[in-house]
PDB file of C-alpha atoms in Angstrom:
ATOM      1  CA  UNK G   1     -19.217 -32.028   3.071  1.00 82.00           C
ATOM      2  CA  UNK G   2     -20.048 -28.812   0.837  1.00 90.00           C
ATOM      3  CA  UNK G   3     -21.847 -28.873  -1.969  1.00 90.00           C
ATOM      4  CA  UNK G   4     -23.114 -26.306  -4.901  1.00 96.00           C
ATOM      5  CA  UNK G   5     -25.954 -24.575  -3.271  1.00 96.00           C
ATOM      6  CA  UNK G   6     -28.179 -25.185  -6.454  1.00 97.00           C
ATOM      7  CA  UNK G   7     -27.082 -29.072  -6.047  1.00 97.00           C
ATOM      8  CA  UNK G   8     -28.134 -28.863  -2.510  1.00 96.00           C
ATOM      9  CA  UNK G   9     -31.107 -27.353  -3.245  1.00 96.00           C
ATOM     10  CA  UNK G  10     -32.089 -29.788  -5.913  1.00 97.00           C
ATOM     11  CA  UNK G  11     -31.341 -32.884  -3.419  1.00 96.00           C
ATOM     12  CA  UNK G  12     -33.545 -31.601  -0.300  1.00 96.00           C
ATOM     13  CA  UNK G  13     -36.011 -30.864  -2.581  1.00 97.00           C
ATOM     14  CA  UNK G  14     -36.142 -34.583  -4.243  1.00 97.00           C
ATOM     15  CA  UNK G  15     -35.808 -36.039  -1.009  1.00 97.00           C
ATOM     16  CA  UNK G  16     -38.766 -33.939   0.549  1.00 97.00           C
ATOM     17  CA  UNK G  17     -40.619 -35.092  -2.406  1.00 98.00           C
ATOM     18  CA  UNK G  18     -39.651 -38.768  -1.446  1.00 97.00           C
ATOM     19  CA  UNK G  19     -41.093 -38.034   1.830  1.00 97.00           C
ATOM     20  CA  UNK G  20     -37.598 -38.917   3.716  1.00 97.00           C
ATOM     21  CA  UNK G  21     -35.028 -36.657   5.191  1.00 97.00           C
ATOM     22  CA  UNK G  22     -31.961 -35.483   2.997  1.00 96.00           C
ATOM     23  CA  UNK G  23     -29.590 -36.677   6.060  1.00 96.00           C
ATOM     24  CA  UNK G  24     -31.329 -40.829   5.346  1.00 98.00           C
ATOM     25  CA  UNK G  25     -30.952 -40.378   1.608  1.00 97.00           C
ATOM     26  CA  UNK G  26     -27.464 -39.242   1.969  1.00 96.00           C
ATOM     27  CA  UNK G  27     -26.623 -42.533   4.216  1.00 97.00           C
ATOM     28  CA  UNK G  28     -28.057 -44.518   1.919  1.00 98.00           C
ATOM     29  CA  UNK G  29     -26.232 -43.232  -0.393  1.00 97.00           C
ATOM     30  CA  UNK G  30     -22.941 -43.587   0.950  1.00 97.00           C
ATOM     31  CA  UNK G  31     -24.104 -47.090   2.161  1.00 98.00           C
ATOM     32  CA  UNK G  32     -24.730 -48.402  -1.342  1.00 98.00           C
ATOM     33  CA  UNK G  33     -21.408 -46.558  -2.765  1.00 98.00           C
ATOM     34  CA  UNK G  34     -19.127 -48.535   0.125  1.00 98.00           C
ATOM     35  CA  UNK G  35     -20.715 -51.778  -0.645  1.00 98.00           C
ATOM     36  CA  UNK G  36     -20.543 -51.505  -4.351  1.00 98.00           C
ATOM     37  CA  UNK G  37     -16.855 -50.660  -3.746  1.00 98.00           C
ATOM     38  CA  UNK G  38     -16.309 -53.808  -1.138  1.00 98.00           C
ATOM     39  CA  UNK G  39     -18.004 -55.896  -4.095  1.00 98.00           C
ATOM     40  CA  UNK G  40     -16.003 -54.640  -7.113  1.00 98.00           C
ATOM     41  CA  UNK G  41     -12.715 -55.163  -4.635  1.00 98.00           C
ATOM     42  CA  UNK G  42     -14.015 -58.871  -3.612  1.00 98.00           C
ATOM     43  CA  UNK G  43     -14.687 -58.980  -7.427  1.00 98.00           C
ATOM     44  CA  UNK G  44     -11.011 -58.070  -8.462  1.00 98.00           C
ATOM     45  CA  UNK G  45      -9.666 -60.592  -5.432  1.00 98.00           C
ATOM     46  CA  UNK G  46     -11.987 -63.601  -7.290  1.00 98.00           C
ATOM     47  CA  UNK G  47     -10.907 -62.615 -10.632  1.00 98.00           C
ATOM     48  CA  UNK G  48      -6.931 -62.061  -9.400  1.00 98.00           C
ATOM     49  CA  UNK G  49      -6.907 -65.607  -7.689  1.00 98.00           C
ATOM     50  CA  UNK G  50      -8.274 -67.447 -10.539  1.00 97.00           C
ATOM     51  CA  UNK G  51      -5.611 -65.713 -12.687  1.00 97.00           C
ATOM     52  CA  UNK G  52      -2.887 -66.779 -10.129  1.00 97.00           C
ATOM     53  CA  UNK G  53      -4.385 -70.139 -10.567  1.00 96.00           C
ATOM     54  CA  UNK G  54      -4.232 -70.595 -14.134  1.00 94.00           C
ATOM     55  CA  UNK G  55      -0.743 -69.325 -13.736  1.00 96.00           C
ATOM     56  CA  UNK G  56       0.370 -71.841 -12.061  1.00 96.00           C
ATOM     57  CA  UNK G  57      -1.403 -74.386 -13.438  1.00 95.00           C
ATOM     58  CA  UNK G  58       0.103 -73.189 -16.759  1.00 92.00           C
ATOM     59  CA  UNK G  59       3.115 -73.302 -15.563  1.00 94.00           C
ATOM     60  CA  UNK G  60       3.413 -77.210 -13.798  1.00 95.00           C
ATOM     61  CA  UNK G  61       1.540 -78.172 -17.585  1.00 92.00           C
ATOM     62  CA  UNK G  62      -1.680 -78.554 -16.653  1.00 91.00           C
ATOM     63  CA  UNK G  63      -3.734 -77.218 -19.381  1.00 88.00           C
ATOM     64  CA  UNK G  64      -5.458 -77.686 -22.090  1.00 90.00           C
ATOM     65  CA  UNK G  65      -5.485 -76.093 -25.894  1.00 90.00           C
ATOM     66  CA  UNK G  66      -8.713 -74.628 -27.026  1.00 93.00           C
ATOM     67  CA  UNK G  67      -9.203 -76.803 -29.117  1.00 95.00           C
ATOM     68  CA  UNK G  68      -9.304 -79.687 -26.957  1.00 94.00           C
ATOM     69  CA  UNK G  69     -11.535 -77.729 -24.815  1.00 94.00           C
ATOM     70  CA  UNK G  70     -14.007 -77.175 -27.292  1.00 97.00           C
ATOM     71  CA  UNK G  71     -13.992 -80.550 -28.471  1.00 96.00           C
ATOM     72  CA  UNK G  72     -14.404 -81.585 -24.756  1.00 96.00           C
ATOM     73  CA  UNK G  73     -17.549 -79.500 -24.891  1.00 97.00           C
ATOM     74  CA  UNK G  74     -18.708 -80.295 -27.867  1.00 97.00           C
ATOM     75  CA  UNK G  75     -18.963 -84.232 -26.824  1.00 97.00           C
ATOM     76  CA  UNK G  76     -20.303 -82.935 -23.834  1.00 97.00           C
ATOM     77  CA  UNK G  77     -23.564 -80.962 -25.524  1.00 97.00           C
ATOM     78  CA  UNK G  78     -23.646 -84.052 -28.019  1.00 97.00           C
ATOM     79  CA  UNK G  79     -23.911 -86.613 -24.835  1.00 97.00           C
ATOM     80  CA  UNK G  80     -26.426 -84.084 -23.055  1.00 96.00           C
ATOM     81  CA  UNK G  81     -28.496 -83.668 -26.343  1.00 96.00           C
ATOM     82  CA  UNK G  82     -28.988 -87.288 -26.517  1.00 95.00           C
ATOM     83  CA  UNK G  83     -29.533 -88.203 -23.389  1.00 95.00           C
ATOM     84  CA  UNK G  84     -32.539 -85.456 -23.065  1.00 95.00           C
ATOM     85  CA  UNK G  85     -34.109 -86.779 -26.986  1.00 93.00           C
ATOM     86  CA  UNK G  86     -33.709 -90.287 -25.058  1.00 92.00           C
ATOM     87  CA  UNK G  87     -35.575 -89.214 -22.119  1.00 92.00           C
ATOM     88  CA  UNK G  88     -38.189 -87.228 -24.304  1.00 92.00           C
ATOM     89  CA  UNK G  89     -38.422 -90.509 -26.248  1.00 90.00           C
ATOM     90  CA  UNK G  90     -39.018 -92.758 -23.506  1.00 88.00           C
ATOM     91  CA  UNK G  91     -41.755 -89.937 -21.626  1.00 87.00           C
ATOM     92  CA  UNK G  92     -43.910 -89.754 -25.012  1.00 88.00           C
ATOM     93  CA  UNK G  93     -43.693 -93.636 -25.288  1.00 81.00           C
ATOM     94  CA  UNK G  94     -46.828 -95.206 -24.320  1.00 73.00           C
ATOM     95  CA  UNK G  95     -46.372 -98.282 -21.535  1.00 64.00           C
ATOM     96  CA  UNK G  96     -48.908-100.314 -23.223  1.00 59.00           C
ATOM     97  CA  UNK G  97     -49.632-100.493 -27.221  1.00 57.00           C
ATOM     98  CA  UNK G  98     -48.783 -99.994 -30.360  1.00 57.00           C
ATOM     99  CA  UNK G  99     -47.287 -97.047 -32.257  1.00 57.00           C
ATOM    100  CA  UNK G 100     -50.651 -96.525 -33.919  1.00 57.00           C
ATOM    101  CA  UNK G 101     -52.564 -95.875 -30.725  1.00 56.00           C
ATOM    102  CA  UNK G 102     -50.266 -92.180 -31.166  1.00 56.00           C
ATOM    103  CA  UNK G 103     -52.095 -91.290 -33.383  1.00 54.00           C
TER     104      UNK G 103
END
């Protein structure tokens, strides 16, 4: 591999300062670069898949406007909401007394 001799310069002299030896920086390096590219591939795979997916689910009719998605979600954070205030509630409630002994 050839590099500018300034560049090379620059990198022995960063990776004596690092205390390792330019040929371990350089496989790290190349290390990280491979598995950030094997990632970003597997990445693409995932995200091609699910596309196929939707595709076909799309395409025998099962789906969904947005709409009816958010409104599915929306009753969904409503039921969650209340059954956390419900739990708060019944945590804060004492077992024994009245509502004045809160206080």
């Amino acid at each position: 591999m050839e590099l500018e001799p300034q560049l090379r310069d620059m990198f022995i002299a960063e990776a004596a300062a690092d205390g390792r030896p330019p040929a371990q920086v350089l496989h790290d390096l190349i290390r990280d670069y491979v598995e950030r590219r094997q990632q970003a591939r597997d990445y693409d795979d995932f995200v091609r898949r699910k596309v196929e997916i939707s595709r076909r689910q799309w395409d025998a009719g099962r789906h969904v406007s947005n709409e009816e998605a958010e409104a599915d979600a929306a009753a969904r954070r409503e039921r969650l909401l209340q059954r956390t205030a419900a739990a708060i509630v019944d945590e804060l409630a004492p077992t024994t007394g009245t509502p004045s002994d809160l206080c």
